[in-house]
Amino acid sequence: MDTVAAAVTHDPPPAAGGRQGRPLIVTEDAELLDDLLRLCAAAGATPEVHHAVPEGRGRWEAAPLVLVGDDAARRVRGAARRRGVVLVGRNQDDSGVWQRAVEIGADHVLMLPDGEQWLVDRIADVAEGVGRPALTVGVIGGRGGAGASTLACALAVTSAREGLRTLLVDADPLGGGLDVLLGGETAEGLRWPAFAASRGRVGGGALEESLPRLHSLRVLSWDRGDCVAVPPQAVRAVLAAARRRGGTVVVDLPRRIDDGVAEVLAQLDMGLLVVPAELRAVAAAGRVASAVGMVLRDLRVAVRGPYTPGLDDREVARLLGLPLAGEVPVESALLRPHGSPAPPGATVRGPLARFCREFWERALMEAGAA
C-alpha cells in the first residue's frame, strides 16, 4: 500500500469492452461526497456514486478507480480485492485509517484537503485514458531562415494525413505564427496567451477541442497581440496534456533557449536540427546544437540544399557530430491555384511529403521498439 505522495504503481484496470469507465465513489458522508464530486468535476470526470459496494454484477471490479470514504470502509470490507482503490478521509490523526485500508486492500490512503491535487490527477487519468504518450518531435533551425518552420508544418500535415492524432505547437513567439503558414490565422480557437495562467494539470481533451483545427490537425500558435512569453509552468502543463492524448506532437522551436523552451526540450522524444549545407550555417548550427544538447539527448541533423562545394549531408552531420536524419528536399510549389496558400507537405507525391512520410515510418518504428 502506498501513501498519497507516491505515484500509482500500476495502471487501473480497463473498463469492459476496452472503454474507459467512470470512477466509483462509495460514501455516505455528505460533506466528503461534495468534495469528491468537486474534484471529479475539476478532472473532467462524471463518477458513479453508491453508499456501499454496488449490486450490479462486475461494477465494483470494472470501475477504473474506486474512491472509498473512510466512513464506508467497513461496508466494503467483503468486496473482491482489486487494484485502484483509494481510501479517502479527513482525520490526519486517526492511526486506525491504515488498518482499515489494509482490510479493504486499498492501494493508497488519501487525506483531504492536502491530497486534492494528487487525486485530481488520478481522476483525470481515468477520464482521459492513459495510453502511450504522443511521439513528440521538435524542429529547430541551425540558423535563421533554415526552413525549420516549413519542415515542422510539413511533418504535422503528413502525420495527420496518415491518420494520426496530430498537434502542431508553435514555440517561437517571434516567428509570425504557424497558423499563418497554414493559412488559418483567422480560424477560431485559442492561442498561447490564453494558457498563460495554466497551472498544475491541463485536460488533454479540453486542450485539443479548444485549438484551431487546420488540415486535419490541431494547432497551438501565437496570436498577433503583445504577449511574447508564457510562464514555464504553463508550457510544461500544456505540452504534458498534449502528449497524454497520444499520436504525434510536432514543436517548432526558436533558436534561443529560455526557461519555456527548456521545458519543451525536456518533453521531446527527438529533435531535428535543420541545417543548410553551407559552412557558415554549419558553424551557427554547432552553437545551437551545444545549447539544445544540454537538455535533449536525441538530436539529429536534417540537411537542406543546395550544397556548397565540398559539402554533402553526411559531411554536415560529421562536422556537427550528430546522427543524420536525412536530406530535406526543397519544394518550390507551395502555392495553390488562385493564390490560396497551401501548407508545406500538402502535395502528397511531392519530395517534402515523401521525406516526412519516411521520417514518421522510421520514428514510429523506433518508438514502438523502445
Coordinates of C-alpha atoms in Angstrom, one line a residue:
M1 CA 0.0 0.0 0.0
D2 CA 1.3 3.4 -1.0
T3 CA 1.0 6.8 0.7
V4 CA -0.7 9.7 -1.1
A5 CA 2.7 11.1 -2.1
A6 CA 3.6 8.1 -4.0
A7 CA 2.9 7.5 -7.7
V8 CA 0.4 4.9 -8.8
T9 CA 2.4 1.8 -9.2
H10 CA 0.2 0.1 -11.8
D11 CA -2.4 1.1 -14.3
P12 CA -6.1 0.9 -13.3
P13 CA -8.0 -2.0 -14.8
P14 CA -9.7 -1.2 -18.1
A15 CA -13.4 -1.0 -18.3
A16 CA -15.4 -3.6 -20.1
G17 CA -15.2 -3.5 -23.9
G18 CA -11.9 -1.6 -23.8
R19 CA -13.6 1.7 -23.0
Q20 CA -12.8 3.9 -20.1
G21 CA -15.3 3.6 -17.3
R22 CA -16.4 6.1 -14.7
P23 CA -14.7 6.4 -11.3
L24 CA -16.7 4.9 -8.5
I25 CA -17.4 6.7 -5.2
V26 CA -18.5 4.8 -2.1
T27 CA -19.5 7.0 0.8
E28 CA -22.5 8.2 2.9
D29 CA -20.6 11.3 4.2
A30 CA -22.4 14.2 2.5
E31 CA -19.5 16.6 3.1
L32 CA -16.9 14.2 1.8
L33 CA -19.1 13.4 -1.2
D34 CA -19.4 17.1 -2.1
D35 CA -15.6 17.4 -2.1
L36 CA -15.1 14.3 -4.2
L37 CA -17.7 15.4 -6.7
R38 CA -16.0 18.8 -6.9
L39 CA -12.6 17.1 -7.6
C40 CA -14.2 14.9 -10.2
A41 CA -15.6 17.9 -11.9
A42 CA -12.2 19.6 -11.9
A43 CA -10.8 16.5 -13.6
G44 CA -13.5 16.3 -16.2
A45 CA -15.0 13.0 -14.9
T46 CA -18.6 12.1 -14.0
P47 CA -18.5 9.5 -11.2
E48 CA -20.9 6.7 -10.2
V49 CA -21.9 7.1 -6.5
H50 CA -23.0 4.4 -4.1
H51 CA -23.3 4.1 -0.3
A52 CA -21.8 0.6 -0.4
V53 CA -20.5 -1.9 -2.9
P54 CA -22.8 -1.6 -5.9
E55 CA -25.0 -4.6 -6.5
G56 CA -24.7 -4.7 -10.3
R57 CA -22.6 -7.6 -11.4
G58 CA -19.0 -6.6 -12.1
R59 CA -19.5 -2.9 -11.4
W60 CA -17.0 -2.9 -8.5
E61 CA -14.4 -4.8 -10.4
A62 CA -14.8 -2.9 -13.7
A63 CA -14.5 0.7 -12.4
P64 CA -11.1 2.1 -13.3
L65 CA -10.8 3.9 -10.0
V66 CA -12.6 3.4 -6.7
L67 CA -12.7 6.2 -4.0
V68 CA -13.9 4.8 -0.7
G69 CA -14.8 7.2 2.0
D70 CA -13.4 6.3 5.4
D71 CA -17.0 6.1 6.7
A72 CA -17.7 3.3 4.2
A73 CA -14.6 1.2 4.8
R74 CA -16.4 -1.4 6.9
R75 CA -19.2 -1.7 4.3
V76 CA -16.8 -2.7 1.5
R77 CA -14.6 -5.0 3.6
G78 CA -16.0 -8.1 2.0
A79 CA -15.7 -6.9 -1.6
A80 CA -13.4 -8.6 -4.0
R81 CA -9.8 -7.5 -3.9
R82 CA -8.8 -5.3 -6.8
R83 CA -6.4 -2.6 -7.8
G84 CA -7.1 1.1 -8.0
V85 CA -8.8 1.5 -4.6
V86 CA -8.2 4.7 -2.7
L87 CA -9.4 5.2 0.9
V88 CA -10.2 8.9 1.4
G89 CA -10.5 10.5 4.8
R90 CA -10.1 13.8 6.7
N91 CA -8.7 13.0 10.1
Q92 CA -4.9 13.2 9.9
D93 CA -4.5 11.9 13.4
D94 CA -6.6 8.7 13.0
S95 CA -4.0 6.0 13.0
G96 CA -6.7 3.4 12.5
V97 CA -7.2 4.5 8.9
W98 CA -4.2 2.4 7.9
Q99 CA -5.7 -0.7 9.3
R100 CA -8.9 -0.1 7.5
A101 CA -7.0 0.5 4.3
V102 CA -5.3 -2.9 4.7
E103 CA -8.7 -4.6 5.4
I104 CA -10.2 -3.4 2.1
G105 CA -7.0 -3.8 0.0
A106 CA -6.6 -0.1 -0.8
D107 CA -3.5 1.0 -2.8
H108 CA -3.5 4.5 -1.3
V109 CA -4.7 6.4 1.7
L110 CA -5.5 10.0 1.0
M111 CA -6.4 12.8 3.4
L112 CA -8.2 15.9 2.3
P113 CA -7.6 18.7 1.7
D114 CA -3.8 18.0 1.4
G115 CA -4.2 15.4 -1.3
E116 CA -6.6 17.2 -3.6
Q117 CA -4.2 17.8 -6.4
W118 CA -2.9 14.2 -6.4
L119 CA -6.5 12.9 -6.5
V120 CA -7.5 15.3 -9.4
D121 CA -4.5 14.0 -11.4
R122 CA -5.5 10.3 -10.8
I123 CA -9.2 11.0 -11.7
A124 CA -8.1 12.9 -14.8
D125 CA -6.0 9.9 -15.9
V126 CA -9.2 7.8 -15.7
A127 CA -11.3 10.5 -17.6
E128 CA -8.8 10.8 -20.4
G129 CA -7.5 7.3 -20.5
V130 CA -3.8 6.6 -20.1
G131 CA -2.1 5.1 -23.1
R132 CA 1.2 5.5 -25.0
P133 CA 2.2 9.2 -24.9
A134 CA 2.5 11.1 -28.2
L135 CA 5.7 10.8 -30.1
T136 CA 7.0 14.3 -29.7
V137 CA 9.4 15.8 -32.1
G138 CA 11.0 19.3 -32.0
V139 CA 12.3 21.1 -35.1
I140 CA 14.9 23.9 -34.7
G141 CA 16.8 25.9 -37.3
G142 CA 20.6 25.8 -37.3
R143 CA 20.5 29.4 -38.4
G144 CA 17.8 32.0 -39.3
G145 CA 15.9 31.0 -42.4
A146 CA 16.9 27.4 -42.3
G147 CA 13.4 26.2 -43.0
A148 CA 12.6 24.7 -39.6
S149 CA 9.0 26.1 -39.5
T150 CA 8.4 24.7 -43.0
L151 CA 9.6 21.3 -42.0
A152 CA 7.6 21.4 -38.8
C153 CA 4.4 22.1 -40.7
A154 CA 5.1 19.5 -43.3
L155 CA 5.8 16.9 -40.6
A156 CA 2.5 17.7 -38.9
V157 CA 0.5 17.8 -42.2
T158 CA 1.9 14.4 -43.2
S159 CA 1.2 12.9 -39.8
A160 CA -2.4 14.0 -39.9
R161 CA -2.8 12.7 -43.4
E162 CA -1.5 9.3 -42.3
G163 CA -4.4 9.2 -39.8
L164 CA -2.6 10.0 -36.6
R165 CA -3.9 12.4 -34.0
T166 CA -1.6 15.4 -34.5
L167 CA -0.8 18.6 -32.7
L168 CA 1.5 21.3 -34.1
V169 CA 2.9 23.6 -31.4
D170 CA 4.5 26.9 -32.2
A171 CA 7.1 27.6 -29.5
D172 CA 8.5 30.7 -31.2
P173 CA 6.5 33.8 -30.3
L174 CA 8.6 35.9 -32.7
G175 CA 8.1 33.6 -35.7
G176 CA 4.9 35.2 -37.0
G177 CA 2.6 32.3 -36.2
L178 CA 2.3 28.8 -37.7
D179 CA -1.4 29.3 -38.2
V180 CA -0.4 31.9 -40.8
L181 CA 1.9 29.5 -42.6
L182 CA -1.0 27.0 -42.6
G183 CA -3.4 29.7 -43.9
G184 CA -5.5 29.7 -40.7
E185 CA -4.8 32.9 -39.0
T186 CA -8.5 33.7 -38.7
A187 CA -9.5 30.2 -37.6
E188 CA -11.5 30.1 -34.4
G189 CA -9.7 28.6 -31.3
L190 CA -7.3 29.5 -28.5
R191 CA -3.7 30.7 -28.9
W192 CA -0.8 30.6 -26.5
P193 CA -1.7 33.7 -24.4
A194 CA -5.0 32.0 -23.3
F195 CA -2.9 29.4 -21.5
A196 CA -0.5 31.8 -19.8
A197 CA -2.2 31.3 -16.4
S198 CA -2.3 27.5 -16.6
R199 CA -1.0 25.7 -13.5
G200 CA -1.0 22.1 -12.5
R201 CA -2.8 19.8 -14.9
V202 CA -4.5 20.8 -18.1
G203 CA -7.1 18.4 -19.5
G204 CA -5.8 16.8 -22.7
G205 CA -9.3 16.5 -24.3
A206 CA -10.3 20.1 -23.4
L207 CA -7.0 21.4 -24.8
E208 CA -7.4 19.6 -28.1
E209 CA -11.0 20.8 -28.5
S210 CA -10.1 24.4 -27.8
L211 CA -7.5 24.7 -30.5
P212 CA -7.9 25.7 -34.2
R213 CA -8.3 22.7 -36.5
L214 CA -6.4 23.1 -39.8
H215 CA -5.8 20.5 -42.4
S216 CA -7.0 17.7 -40.1
L217 CA -4.6 18.7 -37.3
R218 CA -4.8 20.9 -34.2
V219 CA -2.5 24.0 -34.0
L220 CA -1.3 25.8 -30.9
S221 CA 0.1 29.1 -32.2
W222 CA 0.6 32.7 -31.2
D223 CA -1.8 35.5 -31.8
R224 CA -1.0 38.9 -33.1
G225 CA -1.1 40.6 -29.7
D226 CA 1.7 41.8 -27.5
C227 CA 2.2 38.7 -25.4
V228 CA 5.5 37.1 -26.4
A229 CA 6.1 34.8 -23.4
V230 CA 4.2 32.1 -21.4
P231 CA 5.4 31.1 -17.9
P232 CA 7.5 27.8 -17.9
Q233 CA 5.0 26.1 -15.7
A234 CA 2.2 26.8 -18.2
V235 CA 4.3 25.5 -21.1
R236 CA 5.0 22.3 -19.0
A237 CA 1.3 21.8 -18.3
V238 CA 0.1 22.4 -21.8
L239 CA 2.7 20.2 -23.5
A240 CA 2.2 17.4 -21.0
A241 CA -1.5 17.5 -21.7
A242 CA -0.9 17.3 -25.4
R243 CA 1.4 14.3 -25.0
R244 CA -1.2 12.4 -23.0
R245 CA -3.5 12.4 -26.0
G246 CA -1.2 10.1 -27.9
G247 CA -0.4 10.3 -31.7
T248 CA 2.2 12.8 -32.5
V249 CA 3.2 16.3 -31.4
V250 CA 5.4 18.5 -33.5
V251 CA 7.0 21.6 -32.0
D252 CA 8.6 24.4 -33.9
L253 CA 11.4 25.7 -31.7
P254 CA 13.2 29.1 -31.6
R255 CA 16.9 29.1 -31.7
R256 CA 17.2 30.9 -28.3
I257 CA 16.9 28.7 -25.3
D258 CA 14.9 30.3 -22.4
D259 CA 13.1 28.6 -19.5
G260 CA 10.0 28.0 -21.5
V261 CA 11.9 26.4 -24.4
A262 CA 13.9 24.3 -21.9
E263 CA 10.5 22.9 -20.6
V264 CA 9.6 21.9 -24.2
L265 CA 13.0 20.3 -24.8
A266 CA 12.6 18.2 -21.6
Q267 CA 9.5 16.6 -23.0
L268 CA 10.7 15.9 -26.5
D269 CA 11.5 12.4 -27.7
M270 CA 13.6 13.7 -30.6
G271 CA 14.9 16.9 -32.1
L272 CA 15.6 17.7 -35.7
L273 CA 18.2 20.4 -36.3
V274 CA 17.7 21.9 -39.8
V275 CA 21.0 23.0 -41.4
P276 CA 21.5 24.5 -44.8
A277 CA 24.6 22.9 -46.4
E278 CA 27.0 25.9 -46.2
L279 CA 29.9 26.4 -43.8
R280 CA 28.6 29.4 -42.1
A281 CA 25.3 27.7 -41.3
V282 CA 27.2 24.6 -40.0
A283 CA 29.2 26.9 -37.7
A284 CA 26.0 28.5 -36.4
A285 CA 24.3 25.2 -36.0
G286 CA 27.1 23.9 -33.9
R287 CA 26.3 26.5 -31.3
V288 CA 22.6 25.8 -31.4
A289 CA 23.4 22.0 -31.0
S290 CA 25.5 22.6 -28.0
A291 CA 22.8 24.6 -26.2
V292 CA 20.0 22.2 -27.2
G293 CA 22.1 19.1 -26.4
M294 CA 22.4 20.1 -22.7
V295 CA 18.7 19.2 -22.3
L296 CA 17.8 17.0 -25.3
R297 CA 19.7 13.7 -25.7
D298 CA 18.3 12.6 -29.1
L299 CA 19.2 15.4 -31.5
R300 CA 19.6 14.6 -35.2
V301 CA 20.5 16.8 -38.2
A302 CA 18.3 17.3 -41.3
V303 CA 20.4 18.9 -44.1
R304 CA 18.9 21.2 -46.7
G305 CA 20.5 22.0 -50.0
P306 CA 21.7 23.4 -52.3
Y307 CA 25.1 22.3 -51.3
T308 CA 28.3 24.3 -51.0
P309 CA 31.1 22.6 -53.0
G310 CA 32.8 20.0 -50.7
L311 CA 29.8 19.5 -48.5
D312 CA 27.1 16.9 -48.6
D313 CA 24.6 15.7 -46.0
R314 CA 26.9 13.2 -44.4
E315 CA 29.7 15.7 -44.1
V316 CA 27.5 18.2 -42.4
A317 CA 26.4 15.5 -39.9
R318 CA 30.0 14.6 -39.3
L319 CA 31.1 18.1 -38.7
L320 CA 28.3 18.6 -36.2
G321 CA 28.8 15.2 -34.6
L322 CA 25.1 14.4 -34.9
P323 CA 23.2 11.5 -36.4
L324 CA 21.8 12.2 -39.9
A325 CA 18.0 12.3 -40.2
G326 CA 18.2 12.8 -44.0
E327 CA 18.2 15.5 -46.7
V328 CA 15.3 17.8 -46.6
P329 CA 14.1 18.5 -50.1
V330 CA 13.1 22.0 -51.2
E331 CA 9.6 22.1 -52.6
S332 CA 9.0 25.1 -54.9
A333 CA 5.3 24.8 -55.5
L334 CA 3.9 25.9 -52.1
L335 CA 1.0 27.9 -53.6
R336 CA -2.4 26.5 -54.6
P337 CA -4.2 28.0 -57.6
H338 CA -5.7 31.4 -57.2
G339 CA -3.1 32.4 -54.6
S340 CA -4.5 30.4 -51.7
P341 CA -1.6 29.3 -49.6
A342 CA -1.0 25.5 -49.4
P343 CA 0.6 24.1 -46.3
P344 CA 4.1 22.7 -46.7
G345 CA 4.0 19.0 -47.5
A346 CA 0.4 19.2 -48.9
T347 CA 1.5 17.8 -52.2
V348 CA 1.1 14.1 -51.4
R349 CA 3.6 12.9 -54.0
G350 CA 5.9 15.8 -53.6
P351 CA 9.5 15.3 -52.3
L352 CA 8.9 17.0 -49.0
A353 CA 5.8 14.9 -48.2
R354 CA 7.8 11.8 -49.1
F355 CA 10.6 12.8 -46.8
C356 CA 8.2 13.4 -43.9
R357 CA 6.4 10.1 -44.6
E358 CA 9.6 8.1 -44.5
F359 CA 10.7 10.0 -41.3
W360 CA 7.5 9.1 -39.5
E361 CA 7.8 5.4 -40.6
R362 CA 11.2 5.2 -39.1
A363 CA 10.5 7.3 -35.9
L364 CA 7.3 5.4 -35.1
M365 CA 9.1 2.1 -35.6
E366 CA 11.8 3.2 -33.3
A367 CA 9.3 4.3 -30.7
G368 CA 7.4 1.0 -30.9
A369 CA 10.6 -0.9 -30.3
A370 CA 11.6 1.2 -27.3

